[in-house]
Amino acid sequence: MKRLSNLSEVFLSLIFLMVSSAISAFNYTVNFTASGASTTIDKVVVQNLTQGTTVTVTTGNTLQLTPIDQVNANDESVRIYPNPILDKATVSYYSNSGGNTTINVVGVDGKNLIGIVKYLNIGVNSFQLTLPKGAFAIQFNENGTLHTAKILSQSNNIAGIEFTGYEKMPSNVPQKAKTTAITMPYNLGDLILYKAYAGNYVTVMTDIVIGSKTMNFNFIECKDADGNYYSTVTIGTQVWMGENLKTTHYKDGSTIPNVTDITAWNALTTDAYCWLNNDAITNKNTYGALYNWYSVNTGVLAPIGWHIPSDTEWTKLTDYLGGINVAGGKLKDRGTTLWMAPNLGATNETGFTALPSGKRETVDGEKGHVTNFWTSTIYPYWVTALNRSLASEITSVYIGNPSSRANGNSVRCVLDTLNLPTITTTAVSNITQTTAMSGGNISTDGGASVTARGVCWSTSANPTTADSKTTDGTGIGSFTSSLTGLTPITIYHVRAYATNSAGTSYGSDITFTTLANLTVATAFAYYITQTTARSGGNITSDGGATVTARGVC
């Protein structure tokens, strides 16, 4: 009997392992936060590049990554969140016909752990579920039809199920419970691309699915002289534009000549741009503009805070991606919708999303096959400049490919190295018992827009923005700040602050002391003559400090 009992335990353990392995790929939750130019997010477009699926997560919602094998195995009528259960879970069941329904939770041994019979209405019926640690299945038996979903519990609660509500749904609405968790199927190791939007700002990140996490998007302004905003993507320590430049003006406001004639283009020794095949409607927003070297070399083509990358900066990028032989595939957009087949090695795991924008030489051409990016580096001893090229049939990045200065190539810009703003603190003035005036002067923004400025103060040295502070606009230059709510005869430290996307910098720490409160009652004058009189006063409070002089005036 003992041997039989041991075999039964082994058998049950095997069943448990089988069920556990079936749901060992957990539901993962991805939350989103923002920093930099915006601290709020309008939406995040999520692409599972491995599976070829896309969902949009709007403000206030989260992303739930659900294992593909679990999605396929579970009944669509039953939804469980979260799963695995850490404390308690919400179970939603869509009833087609309503009526008495038997609800059971069974263990891996097939034994019923808990069960209830509940009259359900047509629509979504919700329950709160608690379970001990282990693998289970919940079953809804509605008019002889069984609907089942698997559950993994990591809690140590007592088993319980409680009806919590009902929501009627129209017949044309899919039979799924409403939730703030937007679901996307995945397999472990899938490559996910996140594209976050906040007003005009867009930033791109990629990630491999390995677990729940919080994704923070650092929004950085990339705006050209035409008012076009560009997505940005961080690769290693560099921040790149996530799309090709398409401005028709330099950052100083001057116009870039648009030259459409091929013969005239090739004879140029001055700056120019064009659209591929002179077709702005088709090519502008997808592929950007093509610029000759003379426009690149003006030094004012890139948006404010950005620059044309040097050959060295391109090398830094390709080295970070494992070398030039594989970097091209990691930079290219996936698939053959825009790239010609075979688009070898294209993963876009960086989010760079290089597109086959073609080029202009003696003719326009190679759209779909190749893209050339200008660098800011002159090719030694020749009237040419260096570019970097990607093509559909290779995984590498062509390096050091000399290009005629008259050629039309694409441009991707890289963010200037960011520094903290430079700021000084204005001397404190107009000090009273409870108020004072100060301010600051921001001489440089550090390469990124100053999004907040003011002064902060405390009774301790080196106050920060976590202490009392003012908020006095944005941008560089001088500003004035009013300190209020101070305590009389108290020593305060004050310093100005300025914030950009690189962080917050502070001016020097200046100390000052607020004034004391004096209470003086004046007596009536007496012994009045033609030329003299006597008077005086009564000081009822010294205000907390020694009175060093008194009299009448």
Coordinates of C-alpha atoms in Angstrom, one line a residue:
M1 CA 0.0 0.0 0.0
K2 CA 2.9 2.3 0.8
R3 CA 4.4 1.7 -2.6
L4 CA 1.1 2.4 -4.3
S5 CA 0.7 5.6 -2.3
N6 CA 4.2 6.7 -3.4
L7 CA 3.4 5.9 -7.0
S8 CA 0.2 8.0 -6.7
E9 CA 2.2 10.9 -5.4
V10 CA 4.7 10.6 -8.2
F11 CA 1.8 10.4 -10.7
L12 CA 0.1 13.5 -9.2
S13 CA 3.4 15.4 -9.3
L14 CA 3.9 14.6 -13.0
I15 CA 0.4 15.9 -13.7
F16 CA 1.2 19.0 -11.7
L17 CA 4.4 19.5 -13.7
M18 CA 2.5 19.0 -17.0
V19 CA -0.2 21.5 -16.1
S20 CA 2.4 24.0 -14.6
S21 CA 4.5 23.8 -17.7
A22 CA 1.5 24.5 -19.9
I23 CA 1.0 27.8 -18.1
S24 CA 4.6 28.4 -17.1
A25 CA 4.7 31.3 -19.6
F26 CA 2.9 33.8 -17.4
N27 CA 0.8 36.8 -18.2
Y28 CA 3.1 39.8 -18.0
T29 CA 2.1 43.4 -17.3
V30 CA 3.8 46.3 -18.9
N31 CA 3.2 49.8 -17.4
F32 CA 4.2 53.0 -19.1
T33 CA 5.7 56.2 -17.6
A34 CA 7.2 59.3 -19.2
S35 CA 9.9 61.9 -18.5
G36 CA 11.8 64.6 -20.4
A37 CA 9.8 67.0 -22.6
S38 CA 6.5 65.4 -21.5
T39 CA 5.5 63.5 -18.3
T40 CA 2.3 62.2 -19.8
I41 CA 1.6 59.7 -22.6
D42 CA -1.3 59.9 -25.1
K43 CA -0.9 56.4 -26.4
V44 CA 1.7 53.6 -27.1
V45 CA 1.5 51.7 -30.3
V46 CA 2.9 48.2 -29.5
Q47 CA 4.2 46.0 -32.3
N48 CA 5.2 42.4 -31.7
L49 CA 7.8 42.3 -34.5
T50 CA 8.2 38.5 -34.1
Q51 CA 4.5 37.7 -34.4
G52 CA 3.5 40.5 -36.7
T53 CA 0.7 41.8 -34.5
T54 CA 0.0 45.4 -33.3
V55 CA -2.1 46.9 -30.5
T56 CA -2.6 50.4 -29.2
V57 CA -2.5 51.2 -25.5
T58 CA -4.2 54.5 -24.7
T59 CA -3.8 56.8 -21.7
G60 CA -4.3 55.1 -18.3
N61 CA -4.2 51.6 -19.7
T62 CA -1.6 48.9 -19.3
L63 CA -0.3 46.2 -21.7
Q64 CA -0.9 42.6 -20.8
L65 CA 1.3 40.1 -22.6
T66 CA -0.5 36.8 -22.7
P67 CA 1.2 33.5 -23.7
I68 CA 0.1 32.3 -27.1
D69 CA -0.2 28.7 -25.9
Q70 CA -2.4 29.9 -23.0
V71 CA -4.6 32.0 -25.3
N72 CA -5.1 29.0 -27.6
A73 CA -5.8 26.6 -24.8
N74 CA -8.2 28.8 -22.8
D75 CA -11.9 29.3 -23.6
E76 CA -12.5 32.9 -24.9
S77 CA -15.6 33.1 -22.7
V78 CA -13.4 33.0 -19.6
R79 CA -11.0 35.8 -18.7
I80 CA -8.7 35.8 -15.6
Y81 CA -6.6 38.8 -14.5
P82 CA -4.0 38.7 -13.2
N83 CA -2.8 35.2 -14.0
P84 CA -0.7 33.9 -12.1
I85 CA -2.6 35.1 -9.1
L86 CA -0.5 36.9 -6.5
D87 CA -3.3 37.7 -4.1
K88 CA -6.7 37.6 -5.7
A89 CA -8.0 37.6 -9.3
T90 CA -11.0 38.9 -11.2
V91 CA -12.7 36.2 -13.3
S92 CA -15.0 37.4 -16.1
Y93 CA -17.3 34.9 -17.8
Y94 CA -19.5 35.7 -20.8
S95 CA -22.8 33.8 -20.7
N96 CA -24.5 33.3 -24.0
S97 CA -27.9 32.0 -22.7
G98 CA -28.0 32.7 -19.0
G99 CA -29.5 30.5 -16.3
N100 CA -28.2 28.3 -13.5
T101 CA -24.5 27.7 -14.0
T102 CA -22.2 25.4 -12.1
I103 CA -18.8 26.9 -11.3
N104 CA -16.0 24.6 -10.1
V105 CA -12.3 25.1 -9.4
V106 CA -10.4 21.8 -9.7
G107 CA -6.9 20.8 -8.9
V108 CA -4.4 18.8 -10.9
D109 CA -5.7 15.7 -9.3
G110 CA -9.1 16.3 -10.7
K111 CA -10.7 16.9 -7.3
N112 CA -13.1 19.8 -6.8
L113 CA -11.5 22.5 -4.6
I114 CA -14.5 24.8 -4.5
G115 CA -17.7 25.2 -6.3
I116 CA -20.9 27.2 -6.5
V117 CA -24.1 27.3 -8.5
K118 CA -25.1 30.8 -9.6
Y119 CA -27.9 32.1 -11.8
L120 CA -26.2 34.1 -14.5
N121 CA -27.6 36.7 -16.8
I122 CA -26.7 37.0 -20.5
G123 CA -23.5 39.1 -20.7
V124 CA -20.4 39.4 -18.7
N125 CA -20.6 38.0 -15.1
S126 CA -17.7 38.9 -12.8
F127 CA -16.3 37.0 -9.8
Q128 CA -13.5 37.5 -7.3
L129 CA -11.3 34.4 -6.8
T130 CA -8.8 33.5 -4.1
L131 CA -6.7 30.3 -4.2
P132 CA -3.9 28.5 -2.4
K133 CA -0.6 28.0 -4.2
G134 CA -0.8 25.6 -7.1
A135 CA -2.1 24.9 -10.6
F136 CA -5.9 24.7 -11.1
A137 CA -8.6 24.9 -13.7
I138 CA -11.9 26.9 -13.4
Q139 CA -14.9 25.4 -15.1
F140 CA -18.3 27.0 -16.0
N141 CA -20.9 24.4 -16.9
E142 CA -23.7 26.3 -18.6
N143 CA -26.6 24.1 -19.9
G144 CA -24.2 21.1 -20.4
T145 CA -21.5 23.1 -22.2
L146 CA -18.2 23.3 -20.3
H147 CA -16.0 26.4 -20.5
T148 CA -12.6 26.1 -18.9
A149 CA -9.5 28.2 -18.2
K150 CA -6.2 27.4 -16.5
I151 CA -5.0 29.2 -13.4
L152 CA -1.6 29.3 -11.6
S153 CA -1.7 30.7 -8.1
Q154 CA 1.3 32.0 -6.2
S155 CA -0.7 33.1 -3.1
N156 CA -1.4 31.1 0.1
N157 CA -5.1 32.2 0.4
I158 CA -8.1 30.1 1.3
A159 CA -10.0 29.1 -1.8
G160 CA -13.0 31.3 -2.3
I161 CA -15.2 32.5 -5.2
E162 CA -17.6 35.4 -4.9
F163 CA -20.0 36.9 -7.5
T164 CA -19.2 40.7 -7.9
G165 CA -21.3 42.0 -10.7
Y166 CA -22.9 41.8 -14.1
E167 CA -22.6 43.8 -17.3
K168 CA -25.0 43.4 -20.2
M169 CA -23.3 43.5 -23.6
P170 CA -24.9 44.0 -27.0
S171 CA -25.1 40.9 -29.2
N172 CA -22.7 42.5 -31.8
V173 CA -20.0 43.1 -29.2
P174 CA -17.2 40.4 -29.0
Q175 CA -17.7 38.2 -26.0
K176 CA -14.9 39.6 -23.9
A177 CA -14.9 41.4 -20.6
K178 CA -14.0 45.1 -20.6
T179 CA -10.6 45.8 -19.0
T180 CA -8.0 48.5 -18.8
A181 CA -5.4 45.8 -19.7
I182 CA -4.8 45.7 -23.5
T183 CA -3.9 42.1 -24.3
M184 CA -1.2 41.0 -26.8
P185 CA -0.2 37.4 -27.4
Y186 CA 3.5 36.6 -27.1
N187 CA 6.1 33.8 -26.8
L188 CA 9.1 34.2 -24.5
G189 CA 11.9 36.0 -26.4
D190 CA 9.6 37.9 -28.8
L191 CA 10.9 41.3 -29.9
I192 CA 8.5 44.1 -29.1
L193 CA 8.7 47.6 -30.5
Y194 CA 7.0 50.4 -28.4
K195 CA 6.2 53.7 -30.1
A196 CA 5.0 56.3 -27.5
Y197 CA 3.2 59.5 -28.4
A198 CA 2.8 62.6 -26.2
G199 CA 1.4 65.5 -28.2
N200 CA 4.0 66.2 -30.9
Y201 CA 6.7 64.1 -29.2
V202 CA 7.3 60.5 -30.3
T203 CA 9.9 58.1 -28.9
V204 CA 10.7 54.5 -29.9
M205 CA 12.0 51.7 -27.7
T206 CA 12.4 48.0 -28.3
D207 CA 12.5 45.2 -25.8
I208 CA 12.6 41.4 -25.5
V209 CA 9.8 39.7 -23.6
I210 CA 11.2 38.3 -20.4
G211 CA 8.8 39.5 -17.7
S212 CA 6.6 42.3 -16.3
K213 CA 8.2 45.7 -16.2
T214 CA 7.7 49.5 -16.4
M215 CA 8.8 51.2 -19.6
N216 CA 9.9 54.8 -19.2
F217 CA 9.8 56.9 -22.3
N218 CA 12.2 59.9 -22.3
F219 CA 10.6 62.4 -24.7
I220 CA 13.1 64.6 -26.5
E221 CA 12.1 67.4 -28.8
C222 CA 13.2 67.0 -32.4
K223 CA 11.6 69.8 -34.4
D224 CA 12.8 71.2 -37.7
A225 CA 12.5 74.7 -39.1
D226 CA 9.3 73.6 -41.0
G227 CA 7.6 72.6 -37.8
N228 CA 7.9 68.9 -38.5
Y229 CA 8.4 66.8 -35.4
Y230 CA 10.4 63.6 -35.5
S231 CA 10.4 60.4 -33.5
T232 CA 13.6 59.6 -31.5
V233 CA 15.2 56.4 -30.6
T234 CA 18.0 55.7 -28.1
I235 CA 20.6 53.2 -29.2
G236 CA 23.4 52.7 -26.6
T237 CA 24.4 56.1 -25.4
Q238 CA 23.3 57.9 -28.6
V239 CA 19.9 59.4 -29.4
W240 CA 19.0 59.2 -33.1
M241 CA 16.1 60.5 -35.2
G242 CA 13.7 57.6 -35.8
E243 CA 12.9 58.8 -39.4
N244 CA 14.6 60.7 -42.2
L245 CA 14.9 64.4 -42.3
K246 CA 12.4 66.2 -44.5
T247 CA 12.9 69.9 -43.8
T248 CA 12.9 72.5 -46.6
H249 CA 14.4 75.2 -44.4
Y250 CA 17.6 75.5 -42.4
K251 CA 17.4 76.1 -38.7
D252 CA 18.2 79.8 -39.2
G253 CA 15.0 80.1 -41.3
S254 CA 16.6 80.4 -44.7
T255 CA 15.1 78.3 -47.6
I256 CA 16.9 75.3 -49.0
P257 CA 16.7 75.4 -52.9
N258 CA 14.5 72.7 -54.4
V259 CA 16.2 71.5 -57.6
T260 CA 14.0 69.2 -59.7
D261 CA 16.0 68.9 -63.0
I262 CA 18.5 66.1 -62.9
T263 CA 21.0 67.8 -65.2
A264 CA 20.9 71.0 -63.2
W265 CA 21.2 69.0 -60.0
N266 CA 24.4 67.2 -61.1
A267 CA 26.0 70.5 -62.1
L268 CA 25.5 72.1 -58.7
T269 CA 28.3 73.3 -56.4
T270 CA 25.7 74.9 -54.0
D271 CA 23.1 73.5 -51.6
A272 CA 19.9 71.8 -52.7
Y273 CA 17.3 69.2 -51.8
C274 CA 14.8 67.2 -53.7
W275 CA 12.1 64.5 -53.2
L276 CA 12.8 61.1 -54.7
N277 CA 11.3 61.2 -58.3
N278 CA 10.2 64.8 -57.4
D279 CA 7.2 63.2 -55.8
A280 CA 6.6 64.8 -52.4
I281 CA 3.0 63.4 -52.1
T282 CA 4.2 59.8 -52.3
N283 CA 7.7 60.0 -50.8
K284 CA 8.1 63.0 -48.4
N285 CA 6.5 61.6 -45.2
T286 CA 7.7 58.0 -45.7
Y287 CA 11.2 58.5 -47.0
G288 CA 12.1 62.2 -46.2
A289 CA 14.1 64.4 -48.5
L290 CA 17.3 63.8 -50.4
Y291 CA 20.0 66.4 -49.8
N292 CA 23.3 67.1 -51.6
W293 CA 26.6 67.5 -49.6
Y294 CA 26.6 71.3 -49.9
S295 CA 23.4 71.5 -47.8
V296 CA 24.8 69.1 -45.3
N297 CA 28.0 71.1 -45.0
T298 CA 26.2 74.4 -44.2
G299 CA 26.1 73.4 -40.5
V300 CA 22.5 74.5 -40.1
L301 CA 20.6 71.7 -41.8
A302 CA 19.9 69.7 -38.6
P303 CA 17.2 70.7 -36.1
I304 CA 18.2 72.8 -33.1
G305 CA 19.9 70.6 -30.6
W306 CA 20.8 68.0 -33.3
H307 CA 23.6 67.5 -35.8
I308 CA 24.7 65.5 -38.8
P309 CA 26.6 62.5 -37.4
S310 CA 30.3 62.1 -38.2
D311 CA 31.8 58.9 -39.6
T312 CA 33.1 58.3 -36.1
E313 CA 29.6 58.5 -34.6
W314 CA 28.3 56.0 -37.2
T315 CA 31.2 53.7 -36.2
K316 CA 30.1 54.1 -32.5
L317 CA 26.6 53.0 -33.6
T318 CA 27.7 50.0 -35.6
D319 CA 30.2 48.8 -33.0
Y320 CA 27.5 48.9 -30.3
L321 CA 25.3 46.7 -32.6
G322 CA 28.1 44.1 -33.0
G323 CA 30.0 45.4 -36.0
I324 CA 29.3 46.5 -39.5
N325 CA 28.7 43.0 -40.8
V326 CA 25.5 42.6 -38.7
A327 CA 24.5 46.2 -37.9
G328 CA 22.6 46.8 -41.1
G329 CA 20.0 44.1 -40.4
K330 CA 19.5 45.5 -36.9
L331 CA 18.8 49.0 -38.4
K332 CA 16.5 48.0 -41.3
D333 CA 12.8 47.9 -41.1
R334 CA 11.4 44.3 -41.2
G335 CA 9.7 42.6 -44.1
T336 CA 9.4 43.2 -47.8
T337 CA 6.5 45.7 -48.0
L338 CA 8.9 48.6 -48.5
W339 CA 12.2 46.8 -48.8
M340 CA 12.7 44.5 -51.8
A341 CA 13.2 40.9 -51.2
P342 CA 15.2 39.3 -49.5
N343 CA 15.8 42.2 -47.1
L344 CA 18.4 40.0 -45.6
G345 CA 18.8 39.9 -41.8
A346 CA 16.3 42.7 -41.1
T347 CA 15.1 42.7 -37.5
N348 CA 14.8 46.4 -36.7
E349 CA 15.6 45.4 -33.1
T350 CA 17.0 48.9 -32.6
G351 CA 13.8 50.7 -33.6
F352 CA 15.9 52.8 -36.1
T353 CA 13.5 51.7 -38.9
A354 CA 15.8 52.4 -41.9
L355 CA 13.7 52.5 -45.1
P356 CA 14.9 52.1 -48.7
S357 CA 14.7 55.8 -49.7
G358 CA 16.9 55.4 -52.8
K359 CA 19.2 58.2 -54.0
R360 CA 19.7 60.8 -56.6
E361 CA 22.8 60.6 -58.8
T362 CA 22.7 61.0 -62.6
V363 CA 19.1 59.7 -62.2
D364 CA 16.7 59.0 -59.4
G365 CA 16.8 55.3 -58.4
E366 CA 17.1 52.3 -56.2
K367 CA 14.0 53.1 -54.1
G368 CA 13.1 49.9 -52.3
H369 CA 16.7 48.5 -52.7
V370 CA 19.1 50.9 -51.0
T371 CA 19.4 53.9 -48.7
N372 CA 22.5 56.1 -48.3
F373 CA 23.0 58.3 -45.2
W374 CA 25.3 61.3 -45.3
T375 CA 28.0 61.7 -42.6
S376 CA 29.7 65.0 -41.8
T377 CA 33.1 63.6 -42.7
I378 CA 35.1 64.6 -45.8
Y379 CA 36.8 61.8 -47.7
P380 CA 40.5 62.6 -47.6
Y381 CA 42.2 64.1 -50.7
W382 CA 39.0 63.8 -52.8
V383 CA 36.1 66.1 -53.6
T384 CA 33.8 63.5 -52.0
A385 CA 32.3 62.8 -48.6
L386 CA 31.6 59.7 -46.6
N387 CA 28.2 58.0 -46.3
R388 CA 26.8 54.9 -44.9
S389 CA 24.7 52.5 -47.0
L390 CA 22.2 49.8 -46.3
A391 CA 20.8 47.4 -49.0
S392 CA 18.2 44.7 -49.2
E393 CA 20.6 41.8 -50.1
I394 CA 23.1 42.4 -47.2
T395 CA 23.1 42.5 -43.4
S396 CA 26.1 44.9 -43.2
V397 CA 26.5 48.6 -43.3
Y398 CA 28.7 49.9 -46.2
I399 CA 31.4 51.9 -44.5
G400 CA 33.6 54.7 -45.9
N401 CA 31.8 54.7 -49.2
P402 CA 32.8 57.9 -50.9
S403 CA 30.0 59.8 -52.5
S404 CA 30.0 62.7 -54.9
R405 CA 29.1 65.9 -53.2
A406 CA 26.4 66.5 -55.8
N407 CA 24.6 63.2 -54.9
G408 CA 21.3 63.2 -53.2
N409 CA 21.3 61.1 -50.0
S410 CA 19.1 60.8 -46.9
V411 CA 20.0 62.3 -43.6
R412 CA 19.5 61.0 -40.0
C413 CA 20.6 63.3 -37.3
V414 CA 21.9 62.5 -33.8
L415 CA 21.2 64.5 -30.6
D416 CA 23.9 66.9 -29.4
T417 CA 25.5 65.8 -26.2
L418 CA 23.2 67.1 -23.4
N419 CA 24.4 69.0 -20.4
L420 CA 22.6 70.6 -17.5
P421 CA 21.6 74.2 -17.9
T422 CA 23.9 76.9 -16.6
I423 CA 22.2 79.1 -14.0
T424 CA 23.0 81.7 -11.3
T425 CA 21.0 82.8 -8.3
T426 CA 19.9 86.4 -8.0
A427 CA 20.6 88.2 -4.7
V428 CA 17.7 88.2 -2.3
S429 CA 15.9 91.6 -1.8
N430 CA 12.7 93.1 -0.4
I431 CA 12.9 90.9 2.7
T432 CA 10.0 91.1 5.1
Q433 CA 8.9 89.0 8.0
T434 CA 7.2 86.4 5.7
T435 CA 8.3 87.3 2.1
A436 CA 11.4 87.9 -0.1
M437 CA 12.4 88.4 -3.7
S438 CA 15.0 86.4 -5.6
G439 CA 15.3 84.8 -9.0
G440 CA 18.0 83.6 -11.4
N441 CA 19.6 83.9 -14.8
I442 CA 20.0 80.9 -17.2
S443 CA 22.8 81.6 -19.6
T444 CA 22.8 78.2 -21.5
D445 CA 20.2 75.5 -21.8
G446 CA 22.7 72.6 -22.0
G447 CA 21.5 71.6 -25.5
A448 CA 17.9 70.9 -24.6
S449 CA 14.9 73.2 -23.9
V450 CA 14.6 74.4 -20.3
T451 CA 11.1 73.1 -19.3
A452 CA 11.0 74.4 -15.7
R453 CA 12.8 77.1 -13.7
G454 CA 12.4 79.0 -10.4
V455 CA 13.9 79.1 -7.0
C456 CA 13.8 76.7 -4.1
W457 CA 14.4 77.4 -0.4
S458 CA 14.8 75.7 2.9
T459 CA 16.2 76.2 6.4
S460 CA 18.9 73.7 5.4
A461 CA 21.7 74.2 3.0
N462 CA 21.5 73.4 -0.7
P463 CA 17.7 73.2 -1.1
T464 CA 16.3 71.2 -4.0
T465 CA 13.0 71.1 -6.0
A466 CA 11.8 68.7 -3.4
D467 CA 11.7 71.6 -0.9
S468 CA 9.5 74.8 -1.2
K469 CA 9.9 76.2 -4.7
T470 CA 8.5 78.6 -7.2
T471 CA 7.7 77.8 -10.9
D472 CA 8.6 80.7 -13.1
G473 CA 8.2 79.8 -16.8
T474 CA 10.6 78.1 -19.2
G475 CA 13.5 78.9 -21.5
I476 CA 16.8 80.7 -20.9
G477 CA 17.3 84.3 -19.6
S478 CA 16.6 86.0 -16.3
F479 CA 13.5 85.7 -14.2
T480 CA 12.2 87.0 -10.8
S481 CA 10.7 84.8 -8.1
S482 CA 8.6 85.6 -5.1
L483 CA 9.2 83.7 -1.9
T484 CA 6.2 83.5 0.4
G485 CA 5.0 81.8 3.6
L486 CA 8.3 82.5 5.4
T487 CA 8.7 82.6 9.2
P488 CA 10.0 85.7 10.9
I489 CA 13.6 86.0 12.1
T490 CA 14.6 82.7 10.4
I491 CA 17.7 82.0 8.4
Y492 CA 16.8 80.6 4.9
H493 CA 18.9 79.1 2.1
V494 CA 17.7 79.9 -1.4
R495 CA 19.1 78.9 -4.9
A496 CA 17.7 79.1 -8.4
Y497 CA 17.1 75.9 -10.4
A498 CA 16.6 75.0 -14.1
T499 CA 15.4 71.7 -15.6
N500 CA 16.0 70.2 -19.1
S501 CA 15.8 66.6 -20.3
A502 CA 19.3 66.0 -18.9
G503 CA 18.2 66.9 -15.4
T504 CA 18.1 69.8 -13.0
S505 CA 20.9 72.2 -12.2
Y506 CA 21.2 74.8 -9.4
G507 CA 22.7 78.2 -8.8
S508 CA 24.8 79.1 -5.8
D509 CA 23.3 78.8 -2.3
I510 CA 22.4 82.3 -0.8
T511 CA 21.3 82.8 2.8
F512 CA 19.1 85.5 4.2
T513 CA 17.2 86.2 7.4
T514 CA 13.6 87.3 7.6
L515 CA 12.7 90.3 9.7
A516 CA 11.3 90.3 13.2
N517 CA 7.7 91.3 14.1
L518 CA 7.7 94.4 16.4
T519 CA 4.7 95.5 18.4
V520 CA 4.9 99.2 19.6
A521 CA 2.2 101.3 21.2
T522 CA 2.6 105.1 21.1
A523 CA 1.6 107.2 24.1
F524 CA -0.1 110.5 23.8
A525 CA 2.0 113.7 23.9
Y526 CA 1.9 115.8 27.1
Y527 CA 3.7 118.8 28.7
I528 CA 3.1 120.7 25.5
T529 CA 4.7 124.2 25.2
Q530 CA 5.2 126.5 22.3
T531 CA 8.4 124.7 21.3
T532 CA 8.5 121.4 23.3
A533 CA 6.5 118.3 24.2
R534 CA 6.9 115.0 25.9
S535 CA 5.9 111.6 24.6
G536 CA 7.1 108.0 24.6
G537 CA 6.1 104.5 23.8
N538 CA 5.5 101.0 25.1
I539 CA 7.1 98.0 23.5
T540 CA 4.9 95.0 24.3
S541 CA 6.8 92.4 22.3
D542 CA 10.4 92.3 21.0
G543 CA 9.3 90.1 18.1
G544 CA 11.7 87.3 19.2
A545 CA 14.9 89.4 19.0
T546 CA 16.6 91.9 21.3
V547 CA 15.5 95.5 20.8
T548 CA 18.7 97.4 20.0
A549 CA 17.3 100.9 19.7
R550 CA 14.1 102.7 20.8
G551 CA 12.6 106.2 20.9
V552 CA 10.0 108.4 19.1
C553 CA 10.3 110.1 15.8

